[in-house]
PDB file of C-alpha atoms and ligand atoms in Angstrom:
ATOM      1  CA  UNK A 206       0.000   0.000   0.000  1.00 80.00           C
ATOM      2  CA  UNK A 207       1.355   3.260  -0.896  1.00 93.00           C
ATOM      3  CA  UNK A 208       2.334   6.247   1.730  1.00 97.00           C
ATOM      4  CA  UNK A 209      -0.189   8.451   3.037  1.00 98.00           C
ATOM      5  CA  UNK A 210       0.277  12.133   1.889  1.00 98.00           C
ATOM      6  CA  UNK A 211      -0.195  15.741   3.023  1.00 98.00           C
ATOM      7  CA  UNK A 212      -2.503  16.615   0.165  1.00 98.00           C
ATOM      8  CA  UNK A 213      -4.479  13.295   1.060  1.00 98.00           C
ATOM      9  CA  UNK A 214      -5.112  14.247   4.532  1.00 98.00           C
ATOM     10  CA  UNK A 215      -5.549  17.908   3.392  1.00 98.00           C
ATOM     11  CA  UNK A 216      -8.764  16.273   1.594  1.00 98.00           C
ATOM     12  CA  UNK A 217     -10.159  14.282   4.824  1.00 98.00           C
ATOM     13  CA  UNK A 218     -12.879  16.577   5.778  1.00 98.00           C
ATOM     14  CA  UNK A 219     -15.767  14.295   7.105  1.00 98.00           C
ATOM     15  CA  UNK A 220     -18.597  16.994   6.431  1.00 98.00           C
ATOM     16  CA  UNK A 221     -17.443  16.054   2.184  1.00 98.00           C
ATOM     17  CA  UNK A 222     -17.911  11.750   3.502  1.00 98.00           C
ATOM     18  CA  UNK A 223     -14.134  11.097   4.719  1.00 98.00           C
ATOM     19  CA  UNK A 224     -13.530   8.674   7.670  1.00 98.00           C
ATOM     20  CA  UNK A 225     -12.006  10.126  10.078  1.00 98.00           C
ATOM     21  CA  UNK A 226      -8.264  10.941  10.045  1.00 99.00           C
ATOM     22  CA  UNK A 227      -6.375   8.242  13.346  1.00 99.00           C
ATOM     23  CA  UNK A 228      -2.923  10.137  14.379  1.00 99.00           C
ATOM     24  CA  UNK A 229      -1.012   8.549  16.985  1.00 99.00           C
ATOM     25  CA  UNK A 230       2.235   9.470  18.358  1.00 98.00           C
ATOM     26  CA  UNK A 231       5.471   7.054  18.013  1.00 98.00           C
ATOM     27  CA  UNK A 232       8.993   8.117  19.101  1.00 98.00           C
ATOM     28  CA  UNK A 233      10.813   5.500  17.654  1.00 98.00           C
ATOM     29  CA  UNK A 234      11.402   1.964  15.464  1.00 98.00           C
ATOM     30  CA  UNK A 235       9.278  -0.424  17.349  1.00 98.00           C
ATOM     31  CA  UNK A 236       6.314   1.725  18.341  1.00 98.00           C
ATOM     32  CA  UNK A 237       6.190   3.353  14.513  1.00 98.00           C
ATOM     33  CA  UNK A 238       5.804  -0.259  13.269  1.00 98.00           C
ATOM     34  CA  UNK A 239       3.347  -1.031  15.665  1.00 98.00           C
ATOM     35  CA  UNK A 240       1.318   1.763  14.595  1.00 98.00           C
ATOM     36  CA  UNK A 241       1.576   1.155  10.929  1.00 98.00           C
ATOM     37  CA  UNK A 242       0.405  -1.987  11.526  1.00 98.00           C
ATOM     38  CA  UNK A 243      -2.678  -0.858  13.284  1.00 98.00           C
ATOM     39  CA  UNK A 244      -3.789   0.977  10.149  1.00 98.00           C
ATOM     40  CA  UNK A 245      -3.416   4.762  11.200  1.00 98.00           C
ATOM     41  CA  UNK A 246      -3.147   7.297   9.021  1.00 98.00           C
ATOM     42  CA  UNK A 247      -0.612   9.401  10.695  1.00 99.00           C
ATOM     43  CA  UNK A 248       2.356   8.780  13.053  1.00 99.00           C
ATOM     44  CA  UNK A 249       3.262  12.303  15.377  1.00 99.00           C
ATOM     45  CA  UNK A 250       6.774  12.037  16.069  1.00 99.00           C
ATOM     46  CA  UNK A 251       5.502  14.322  19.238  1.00 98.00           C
ATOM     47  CA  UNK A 252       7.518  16.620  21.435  1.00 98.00           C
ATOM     48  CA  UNK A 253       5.271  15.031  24.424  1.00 98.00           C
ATOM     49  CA  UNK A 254       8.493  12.580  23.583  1.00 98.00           C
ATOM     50  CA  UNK A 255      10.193  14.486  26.284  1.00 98.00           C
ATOM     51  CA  UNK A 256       7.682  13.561  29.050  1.00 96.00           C
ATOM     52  CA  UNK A 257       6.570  10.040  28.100  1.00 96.00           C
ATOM     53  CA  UNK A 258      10.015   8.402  26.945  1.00 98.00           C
ATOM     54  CA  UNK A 259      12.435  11.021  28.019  1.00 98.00           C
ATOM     55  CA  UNK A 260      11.220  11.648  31.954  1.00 96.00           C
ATOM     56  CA  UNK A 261      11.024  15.383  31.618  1.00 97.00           C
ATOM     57  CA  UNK A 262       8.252  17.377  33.346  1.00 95.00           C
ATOM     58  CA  UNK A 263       6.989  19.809  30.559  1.00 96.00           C
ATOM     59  CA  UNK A 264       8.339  19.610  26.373  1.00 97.00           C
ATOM     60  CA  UNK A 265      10.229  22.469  26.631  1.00 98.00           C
ATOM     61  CA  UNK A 266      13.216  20.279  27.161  1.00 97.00           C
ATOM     62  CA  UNK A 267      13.886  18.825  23.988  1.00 98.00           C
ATOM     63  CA  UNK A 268      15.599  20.066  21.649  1.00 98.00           C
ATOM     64  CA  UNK A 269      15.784  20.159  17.307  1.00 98.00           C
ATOM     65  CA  UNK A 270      18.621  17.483  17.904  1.00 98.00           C
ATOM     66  CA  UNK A 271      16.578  15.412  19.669  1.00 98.00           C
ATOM     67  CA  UNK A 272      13.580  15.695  17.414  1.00 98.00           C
ATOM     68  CA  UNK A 273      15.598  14.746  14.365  1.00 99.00           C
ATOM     69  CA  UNK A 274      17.381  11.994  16.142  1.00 98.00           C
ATOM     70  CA  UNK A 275      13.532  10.316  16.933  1.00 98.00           C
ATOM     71  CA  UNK A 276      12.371  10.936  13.502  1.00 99.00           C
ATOM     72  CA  UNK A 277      14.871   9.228  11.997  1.00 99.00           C
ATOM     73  CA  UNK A 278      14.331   5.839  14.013  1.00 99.00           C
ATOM     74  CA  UNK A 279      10.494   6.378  12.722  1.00 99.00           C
ATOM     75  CA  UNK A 280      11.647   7.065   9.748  1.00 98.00           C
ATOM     76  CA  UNK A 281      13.889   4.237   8.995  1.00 98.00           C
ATOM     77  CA  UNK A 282      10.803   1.750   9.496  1.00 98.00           C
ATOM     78  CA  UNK A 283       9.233   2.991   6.162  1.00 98.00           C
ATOM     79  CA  UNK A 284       6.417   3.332   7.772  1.00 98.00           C
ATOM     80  CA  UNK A 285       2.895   3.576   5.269  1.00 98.00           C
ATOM     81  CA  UNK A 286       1.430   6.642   7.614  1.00 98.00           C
ATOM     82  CA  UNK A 287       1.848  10.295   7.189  1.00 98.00           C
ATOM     83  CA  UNK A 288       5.243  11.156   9.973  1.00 99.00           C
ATOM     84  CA  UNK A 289       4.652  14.527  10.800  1.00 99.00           C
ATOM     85  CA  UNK A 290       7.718  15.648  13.335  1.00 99.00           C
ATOM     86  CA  UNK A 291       6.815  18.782  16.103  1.00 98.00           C
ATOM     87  CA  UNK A 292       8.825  21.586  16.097  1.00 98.00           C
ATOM     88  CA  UNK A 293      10.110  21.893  19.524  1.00 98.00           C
ATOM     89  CA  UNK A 294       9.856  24.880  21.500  1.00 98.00           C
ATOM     90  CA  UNK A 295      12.697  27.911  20.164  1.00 98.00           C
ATOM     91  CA  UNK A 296      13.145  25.928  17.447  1.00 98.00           C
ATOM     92  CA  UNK A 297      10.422  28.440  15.395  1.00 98.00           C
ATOM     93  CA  UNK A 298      10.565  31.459  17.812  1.00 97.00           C
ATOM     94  CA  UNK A 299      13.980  33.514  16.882  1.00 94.00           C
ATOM     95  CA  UNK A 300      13.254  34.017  12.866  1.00 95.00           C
ATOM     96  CA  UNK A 301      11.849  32.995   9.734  1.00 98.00           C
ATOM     97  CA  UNK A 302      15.057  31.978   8.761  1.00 98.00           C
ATOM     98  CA  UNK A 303      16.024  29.216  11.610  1.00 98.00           C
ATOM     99  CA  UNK A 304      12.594  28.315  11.802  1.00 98.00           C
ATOM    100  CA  UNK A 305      12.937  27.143   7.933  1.00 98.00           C
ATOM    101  CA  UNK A 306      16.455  25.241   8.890  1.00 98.00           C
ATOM    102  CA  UNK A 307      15.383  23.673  11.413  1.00 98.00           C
ATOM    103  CA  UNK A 308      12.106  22.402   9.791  1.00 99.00           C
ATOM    104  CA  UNK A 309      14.506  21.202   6.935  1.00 98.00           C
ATOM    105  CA  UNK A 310      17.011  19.301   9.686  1.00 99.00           C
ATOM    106  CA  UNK A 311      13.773  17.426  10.533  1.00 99.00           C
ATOM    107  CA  UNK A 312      12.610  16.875   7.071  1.00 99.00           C
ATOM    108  CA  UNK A 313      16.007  15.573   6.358  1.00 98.00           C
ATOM    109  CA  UNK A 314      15.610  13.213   9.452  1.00 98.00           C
ATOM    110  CA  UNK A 315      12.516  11.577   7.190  1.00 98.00           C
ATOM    111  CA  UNK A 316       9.684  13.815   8.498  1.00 98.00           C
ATOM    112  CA  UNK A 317       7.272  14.031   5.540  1.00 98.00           C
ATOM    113  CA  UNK A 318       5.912  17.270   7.305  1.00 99.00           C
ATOM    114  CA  UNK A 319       6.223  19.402  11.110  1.00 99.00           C
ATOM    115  CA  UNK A 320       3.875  20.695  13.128  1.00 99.00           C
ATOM    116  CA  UNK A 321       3.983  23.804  15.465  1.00 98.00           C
ATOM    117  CA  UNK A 322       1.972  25.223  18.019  1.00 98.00           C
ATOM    118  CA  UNK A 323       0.266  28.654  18.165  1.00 98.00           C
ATOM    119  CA  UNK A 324      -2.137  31.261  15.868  1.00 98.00           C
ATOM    120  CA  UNK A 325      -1.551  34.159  14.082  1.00 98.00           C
ATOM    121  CA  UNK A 326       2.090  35.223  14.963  1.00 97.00           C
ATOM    122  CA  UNK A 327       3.269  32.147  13.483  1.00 98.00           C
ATOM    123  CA  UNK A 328       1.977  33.190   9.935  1.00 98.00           C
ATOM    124  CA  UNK A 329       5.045  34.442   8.520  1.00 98.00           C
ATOM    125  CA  UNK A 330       7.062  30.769   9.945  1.00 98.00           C
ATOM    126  CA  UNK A 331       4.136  28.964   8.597  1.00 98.00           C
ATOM    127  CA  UNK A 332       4.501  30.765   4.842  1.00 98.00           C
ATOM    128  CA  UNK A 333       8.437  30.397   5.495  1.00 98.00           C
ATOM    129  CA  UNK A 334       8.082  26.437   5.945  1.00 98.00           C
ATOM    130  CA  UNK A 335       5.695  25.674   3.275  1.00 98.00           C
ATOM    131  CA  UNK A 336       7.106  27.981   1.025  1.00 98.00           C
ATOM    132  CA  UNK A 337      10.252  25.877   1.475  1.00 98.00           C
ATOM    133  CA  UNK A 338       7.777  22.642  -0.108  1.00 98.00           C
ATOM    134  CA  UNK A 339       7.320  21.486   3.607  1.00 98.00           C
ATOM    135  CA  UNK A 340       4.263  20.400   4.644  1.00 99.00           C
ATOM    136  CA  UNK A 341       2.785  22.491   8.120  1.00 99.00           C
ATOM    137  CA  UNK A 342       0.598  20.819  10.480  1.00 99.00           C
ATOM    138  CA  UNK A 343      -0.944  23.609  13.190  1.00 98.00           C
ATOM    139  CA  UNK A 344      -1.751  23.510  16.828  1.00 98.00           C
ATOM    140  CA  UNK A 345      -4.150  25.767  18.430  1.00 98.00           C
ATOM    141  CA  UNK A 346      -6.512  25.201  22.225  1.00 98.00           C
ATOM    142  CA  UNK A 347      -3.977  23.968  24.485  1.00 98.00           C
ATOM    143  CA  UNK A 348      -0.486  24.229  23.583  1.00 98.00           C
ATOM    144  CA  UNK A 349       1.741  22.871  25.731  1.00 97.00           C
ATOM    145  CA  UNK A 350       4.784  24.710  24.564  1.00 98.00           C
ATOM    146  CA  UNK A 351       2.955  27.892  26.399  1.00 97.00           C
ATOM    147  CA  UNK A 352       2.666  26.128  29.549  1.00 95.00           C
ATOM    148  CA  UNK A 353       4.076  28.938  31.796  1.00 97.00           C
ATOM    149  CA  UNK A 354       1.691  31.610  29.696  1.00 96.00           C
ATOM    150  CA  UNK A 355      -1.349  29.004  30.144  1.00 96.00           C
ATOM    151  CA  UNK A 356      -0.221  28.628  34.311  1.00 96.00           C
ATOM    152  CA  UNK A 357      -0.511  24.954  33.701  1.00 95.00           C
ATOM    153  CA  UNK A 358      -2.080  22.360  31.201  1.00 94.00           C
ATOM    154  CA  UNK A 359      -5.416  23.984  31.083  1.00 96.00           C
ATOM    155  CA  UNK A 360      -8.306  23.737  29.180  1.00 97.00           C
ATOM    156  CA  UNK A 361      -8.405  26.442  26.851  1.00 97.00           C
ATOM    157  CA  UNK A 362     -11.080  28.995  24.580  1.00 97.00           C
ATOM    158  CA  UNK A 363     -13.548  28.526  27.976  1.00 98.00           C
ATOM    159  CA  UNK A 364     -14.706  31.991  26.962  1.00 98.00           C
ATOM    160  CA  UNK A 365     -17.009  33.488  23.724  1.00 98.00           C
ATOM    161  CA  UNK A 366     -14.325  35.843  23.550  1.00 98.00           C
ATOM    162  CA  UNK A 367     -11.209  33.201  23.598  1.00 98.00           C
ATOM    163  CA  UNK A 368     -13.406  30.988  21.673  1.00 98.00           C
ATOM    164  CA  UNK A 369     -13.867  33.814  18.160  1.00 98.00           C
ATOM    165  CA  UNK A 370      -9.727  34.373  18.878  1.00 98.00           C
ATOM    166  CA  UNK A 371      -9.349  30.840  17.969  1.00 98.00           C
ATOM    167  CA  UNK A 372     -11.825  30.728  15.217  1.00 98.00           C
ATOM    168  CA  UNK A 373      -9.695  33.350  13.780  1.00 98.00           C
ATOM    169  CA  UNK A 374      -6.162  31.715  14.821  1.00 98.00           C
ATOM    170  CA  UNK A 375      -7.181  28.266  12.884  1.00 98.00           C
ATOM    171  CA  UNK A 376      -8.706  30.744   9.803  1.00 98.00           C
ATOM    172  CA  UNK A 377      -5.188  32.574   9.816  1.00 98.00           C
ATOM    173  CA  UNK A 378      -3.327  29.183   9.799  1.00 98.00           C
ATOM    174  CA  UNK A 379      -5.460  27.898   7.035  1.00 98.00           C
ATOM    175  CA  UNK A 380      -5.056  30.698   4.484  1.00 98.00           C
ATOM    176  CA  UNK A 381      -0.677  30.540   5.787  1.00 98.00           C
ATOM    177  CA  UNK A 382      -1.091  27.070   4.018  1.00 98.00           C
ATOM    178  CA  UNK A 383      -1.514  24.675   6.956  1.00 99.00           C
ATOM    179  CA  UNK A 384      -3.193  21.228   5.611  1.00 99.00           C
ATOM    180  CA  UNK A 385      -4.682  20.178   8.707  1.00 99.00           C
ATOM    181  CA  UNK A 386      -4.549  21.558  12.402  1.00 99.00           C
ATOM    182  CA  UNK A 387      -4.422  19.843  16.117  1.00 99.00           C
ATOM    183  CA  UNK A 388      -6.757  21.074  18.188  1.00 98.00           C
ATOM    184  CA  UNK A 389      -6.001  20.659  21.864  1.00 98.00           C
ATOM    185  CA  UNK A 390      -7.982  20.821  25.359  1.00 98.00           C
ATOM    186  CA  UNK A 391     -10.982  23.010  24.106  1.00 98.00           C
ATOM    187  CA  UNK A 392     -14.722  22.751  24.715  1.00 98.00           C
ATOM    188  CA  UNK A 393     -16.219  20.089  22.224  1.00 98.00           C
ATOM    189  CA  UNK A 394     -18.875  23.234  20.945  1.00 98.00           C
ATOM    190  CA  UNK A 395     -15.745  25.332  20.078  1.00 98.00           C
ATOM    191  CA  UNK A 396     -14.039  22.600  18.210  1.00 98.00           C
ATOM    192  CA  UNK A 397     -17.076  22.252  16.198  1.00 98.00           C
ATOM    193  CA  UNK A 398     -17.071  26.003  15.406  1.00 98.00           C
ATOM    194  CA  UNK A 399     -13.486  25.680  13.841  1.00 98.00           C
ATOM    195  CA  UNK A 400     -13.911  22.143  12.085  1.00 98.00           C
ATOM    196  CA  UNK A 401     -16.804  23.643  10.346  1.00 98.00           C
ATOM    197  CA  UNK A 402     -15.475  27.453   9.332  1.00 98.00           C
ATOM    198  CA  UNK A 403     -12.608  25.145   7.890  1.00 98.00           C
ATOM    199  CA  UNK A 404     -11.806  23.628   4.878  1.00 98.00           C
ATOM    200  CA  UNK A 405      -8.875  21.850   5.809  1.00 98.00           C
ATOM    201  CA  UNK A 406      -9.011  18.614   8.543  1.00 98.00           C
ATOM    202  CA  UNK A 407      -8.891  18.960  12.255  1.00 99.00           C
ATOM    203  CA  UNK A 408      -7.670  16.189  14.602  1.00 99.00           C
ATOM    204  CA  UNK A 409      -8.638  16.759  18.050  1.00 98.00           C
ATOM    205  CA  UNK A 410      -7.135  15.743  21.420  1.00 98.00           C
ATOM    206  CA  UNK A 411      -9.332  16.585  24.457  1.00 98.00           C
ATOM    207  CA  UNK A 412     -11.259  18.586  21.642  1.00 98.00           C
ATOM    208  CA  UNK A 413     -14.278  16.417  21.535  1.00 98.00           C
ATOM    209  CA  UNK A 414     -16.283  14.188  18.809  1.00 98.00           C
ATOM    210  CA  UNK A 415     -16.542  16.822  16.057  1.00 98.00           C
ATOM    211  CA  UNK A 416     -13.178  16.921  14.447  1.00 98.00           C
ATOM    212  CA  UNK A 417     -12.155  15.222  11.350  1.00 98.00           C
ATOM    213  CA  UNK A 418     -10.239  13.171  13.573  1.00 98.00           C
ATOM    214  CA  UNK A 419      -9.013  12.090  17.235  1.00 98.00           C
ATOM    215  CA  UNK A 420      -4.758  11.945  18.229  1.00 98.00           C
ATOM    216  CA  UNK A 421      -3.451  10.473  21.078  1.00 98.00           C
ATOM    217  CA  UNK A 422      -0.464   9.730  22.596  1.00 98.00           C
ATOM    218  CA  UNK A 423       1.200   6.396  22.020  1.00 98.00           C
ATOM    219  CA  UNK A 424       1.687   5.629  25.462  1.00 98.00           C
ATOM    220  CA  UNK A 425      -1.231   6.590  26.895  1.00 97.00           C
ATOM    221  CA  UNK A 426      -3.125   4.567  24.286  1.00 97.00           C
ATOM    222  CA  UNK A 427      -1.391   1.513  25.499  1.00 97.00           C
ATOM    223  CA  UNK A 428      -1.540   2.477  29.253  1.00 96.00           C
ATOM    224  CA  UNK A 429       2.417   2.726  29.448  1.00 96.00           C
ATOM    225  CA  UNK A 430       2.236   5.813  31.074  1.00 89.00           C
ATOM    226  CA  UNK A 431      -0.192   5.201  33.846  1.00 84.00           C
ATOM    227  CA  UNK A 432       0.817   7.965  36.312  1.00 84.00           C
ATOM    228  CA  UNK A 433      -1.385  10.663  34.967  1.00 80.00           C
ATOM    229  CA  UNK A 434      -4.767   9.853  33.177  1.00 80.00           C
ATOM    230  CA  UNK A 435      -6.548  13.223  32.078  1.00 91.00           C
ATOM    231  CA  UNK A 436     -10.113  12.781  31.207  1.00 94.00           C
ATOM    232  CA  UNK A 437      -9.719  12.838  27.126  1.00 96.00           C
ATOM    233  CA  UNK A 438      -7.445   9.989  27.306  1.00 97.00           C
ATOM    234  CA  UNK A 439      -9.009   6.474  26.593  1.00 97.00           C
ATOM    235  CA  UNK A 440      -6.718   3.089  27.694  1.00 96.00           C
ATOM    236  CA  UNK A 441      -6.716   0.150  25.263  1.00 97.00           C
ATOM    237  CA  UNK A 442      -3.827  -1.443  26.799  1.00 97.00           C
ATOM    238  CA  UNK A 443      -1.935  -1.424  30.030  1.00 96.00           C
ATOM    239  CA  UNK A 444       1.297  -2.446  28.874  1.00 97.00           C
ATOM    240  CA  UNK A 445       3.109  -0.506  32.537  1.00 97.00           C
ATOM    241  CA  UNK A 446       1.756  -3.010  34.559  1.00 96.00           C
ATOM    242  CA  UNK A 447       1.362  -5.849  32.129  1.00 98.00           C
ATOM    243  CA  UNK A 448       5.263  -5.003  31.560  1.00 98.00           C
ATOM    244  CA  UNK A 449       5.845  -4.935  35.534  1.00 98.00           C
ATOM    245  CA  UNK A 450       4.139  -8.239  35.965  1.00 98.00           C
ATOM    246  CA  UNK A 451       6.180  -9.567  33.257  1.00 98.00           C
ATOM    247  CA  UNK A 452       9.411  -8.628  34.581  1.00 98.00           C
ATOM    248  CA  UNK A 453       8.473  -9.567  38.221  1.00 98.00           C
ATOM    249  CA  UNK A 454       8.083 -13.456  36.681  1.00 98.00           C
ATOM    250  CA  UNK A 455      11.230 -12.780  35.072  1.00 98.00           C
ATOM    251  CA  UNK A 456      13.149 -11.819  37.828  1.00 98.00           C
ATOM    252  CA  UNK A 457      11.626 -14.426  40.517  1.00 98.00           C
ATOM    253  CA  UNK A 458      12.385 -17.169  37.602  1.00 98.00           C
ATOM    254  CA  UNK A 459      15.833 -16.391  37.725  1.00 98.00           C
ATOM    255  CA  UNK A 460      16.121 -16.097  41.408  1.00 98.00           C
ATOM    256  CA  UNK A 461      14.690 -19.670  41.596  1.00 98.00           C
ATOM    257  CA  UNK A 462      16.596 -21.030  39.089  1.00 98.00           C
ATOM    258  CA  UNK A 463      13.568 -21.605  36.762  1.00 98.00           C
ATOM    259  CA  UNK A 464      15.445 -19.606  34.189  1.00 98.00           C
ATOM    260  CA  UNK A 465      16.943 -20.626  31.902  1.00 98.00           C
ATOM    261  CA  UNK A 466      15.491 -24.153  31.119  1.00 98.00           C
ATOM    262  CA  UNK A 467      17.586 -26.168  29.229  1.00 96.00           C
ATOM    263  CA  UNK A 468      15.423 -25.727  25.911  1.00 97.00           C
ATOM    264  CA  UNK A 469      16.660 -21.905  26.384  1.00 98.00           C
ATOM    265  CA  UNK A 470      20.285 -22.613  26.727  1.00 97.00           C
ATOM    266  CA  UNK A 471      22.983 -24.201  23.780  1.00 96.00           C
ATOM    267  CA  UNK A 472      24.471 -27.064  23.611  1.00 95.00           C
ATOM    268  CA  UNK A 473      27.155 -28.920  22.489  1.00 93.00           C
ATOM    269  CA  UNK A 474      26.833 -32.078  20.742  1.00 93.00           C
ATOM    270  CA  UNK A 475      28.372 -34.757  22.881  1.00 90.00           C
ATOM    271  CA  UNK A 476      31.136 -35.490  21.434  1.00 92.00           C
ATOM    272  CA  UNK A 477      33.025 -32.450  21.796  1.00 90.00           C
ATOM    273  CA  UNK A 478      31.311 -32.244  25.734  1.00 86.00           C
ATOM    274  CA  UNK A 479      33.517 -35.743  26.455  1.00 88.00           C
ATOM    275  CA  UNK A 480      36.293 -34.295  24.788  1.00 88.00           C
ATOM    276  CA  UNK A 481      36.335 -31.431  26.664  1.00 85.00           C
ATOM    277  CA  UNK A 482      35.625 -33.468  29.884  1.00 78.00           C
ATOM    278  CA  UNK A 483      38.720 -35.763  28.645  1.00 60.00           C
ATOM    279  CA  UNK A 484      41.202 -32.889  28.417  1.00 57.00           C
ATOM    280  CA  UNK A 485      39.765 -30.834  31.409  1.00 53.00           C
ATOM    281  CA  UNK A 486      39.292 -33.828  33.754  1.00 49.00           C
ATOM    282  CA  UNK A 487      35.704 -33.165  34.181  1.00 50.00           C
ATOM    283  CA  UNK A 488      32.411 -34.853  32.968  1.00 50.00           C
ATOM    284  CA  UNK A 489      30.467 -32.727  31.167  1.00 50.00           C
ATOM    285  CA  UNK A 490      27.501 -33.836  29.621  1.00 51.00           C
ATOM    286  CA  UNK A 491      25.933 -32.039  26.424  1.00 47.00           C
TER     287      UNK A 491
HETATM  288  O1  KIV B 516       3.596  16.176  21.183  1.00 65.91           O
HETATM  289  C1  KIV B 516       2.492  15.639  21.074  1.00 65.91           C
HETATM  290  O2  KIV B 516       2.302  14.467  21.419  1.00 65.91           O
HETATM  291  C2  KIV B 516       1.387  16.422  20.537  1.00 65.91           C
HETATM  292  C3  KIV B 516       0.032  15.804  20.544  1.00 65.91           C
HETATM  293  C4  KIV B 516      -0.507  15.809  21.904  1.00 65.91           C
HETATM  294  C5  KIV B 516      -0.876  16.463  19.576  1.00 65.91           C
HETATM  295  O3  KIV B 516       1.597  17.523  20.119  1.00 65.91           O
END
């Protein structure tokens, strides 16, 4: 099957019959293959890699570096889905010019488009990137890379007034050339608003039913990261204590002396274990 593209998911608006779009995050070989084999339609190399693989508080930590080192271990998998890489935070901030580097370091990593967080100040990055021939993904509601403006991972566009602001943000994006924007953490009624004054896809995260599709993150999907569990996010899996029951049988197996068995261990043929017992003194049995 061939790879999906930006201009493909640029199409996927459900109001014209598309199913909606599945992004998921995936940070590196084994979890983009996993996703690609699930069927989704988009793989987020996400900047939420510095909390959930990384063990940073907030995503300010990581840097373009980083990014591009993560994209490429995506990348190498071949996968069929869409790998959109995030911009991380300063990476966009200091000038049109960077801002177009640094999209191109993750490009050249084997993102097949980025994605960056905010509204209308980012129009002349956004025209920059795509002018460039790179694909821009948006990010508007709850943006995590504002944390310290937000004061906290809070839910977003509560207001009529904050609510129009984004309406115009995601308009203002959409005319810079964006083919499909992330909303995050905003009332399911204000999601709607945008999705419809749009003509390009949104994929919503804590944004409700309404978008043209639904993102989450890898490892909260699978229930890796079970410390925190905010209200949008819906388990399939729990792989952290799946994996710590696992490695608890593991560890008392070896402990006992249940592991290895000998069907897990090599062995000689018998020949050679006499001869060795000949010359070393010992019996040895294969
Ligand atoms: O970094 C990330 O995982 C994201 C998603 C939450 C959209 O930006």
């Amino acid at each position: 099957m061939s790879t999906v593209t930006a201009p493909q998911v640029r199409r996927r608006k459900v109001r014209a019959g598309a199913e909606p779009l599945v992004m998921v995050t995936a940070y590196d070989a084994p979890s983009a293959r996993m996703a690609d084999e699930a069927g989704v339609d988009l793989i987020l190399v996400g900047d939420s890699l510095a909390m959930v693989v990384l063990g940073y508080d907030d995503t300010l930590q990581v840097t373009v570096e980083d990014m591009a080192h993560h994209t490429a271990a995506v990348a190498r998998t071949r996968p069929r889905p869409l790998v959109v890489a995030d911009l991380p935070w300063m990476s966009y901030h200091l000038g049109v010019d960077e801002t177009v580097r640094n999209a191109a370091t993750l490009m050249r990593a084997g993102a097949r488009a980025v994605k960056l967080e905010g509204g209308r100040k980012r129009v002349p990055h956004i025209e920059a990137i795509v002018d460039a021939e790179v694909p821009v993904m948006g990010h508007l509601g709850l943006t995590p890379q504002s944390l310290h403006q937000m004061g906290g991972f809070k839910v977003q566009a509560k207001t009529s007034q904050a609510a129009l602001e984004l309406v115009s943000d995601a308009k203002a994006l959409e005319a810079a050339g964006c083919f499909s924007i992330v909303l995050e953490g905003i009332p399911d009624s204000v999601a709607r608003m945008v999705t419809e004054s749009l003509d390009v896809p949104t994929i919503g995260i804590g944004a409700g039913r309404d978008c043209d599709g639904q993102v989450l993150v890898f490892h909260d999907v699978l229930g890796i990261e079970d410390r925190i569990a905010p209200k949008f996010v819906r388990r399939y899996a729990n792989l952290a204590s799946d994996g710590v029951a696992a490695l608890s049988a593991f560890a008392a197996d070896v402990r006992s002396g249940a592991f290895p068995n000998d069907d897990e261990s090599y062995h000689m043929s018998s020949a050679e274990a006499d001869a060795m017992g000949l010359y070393g003194g010992g019996t040895i049995s294969g």
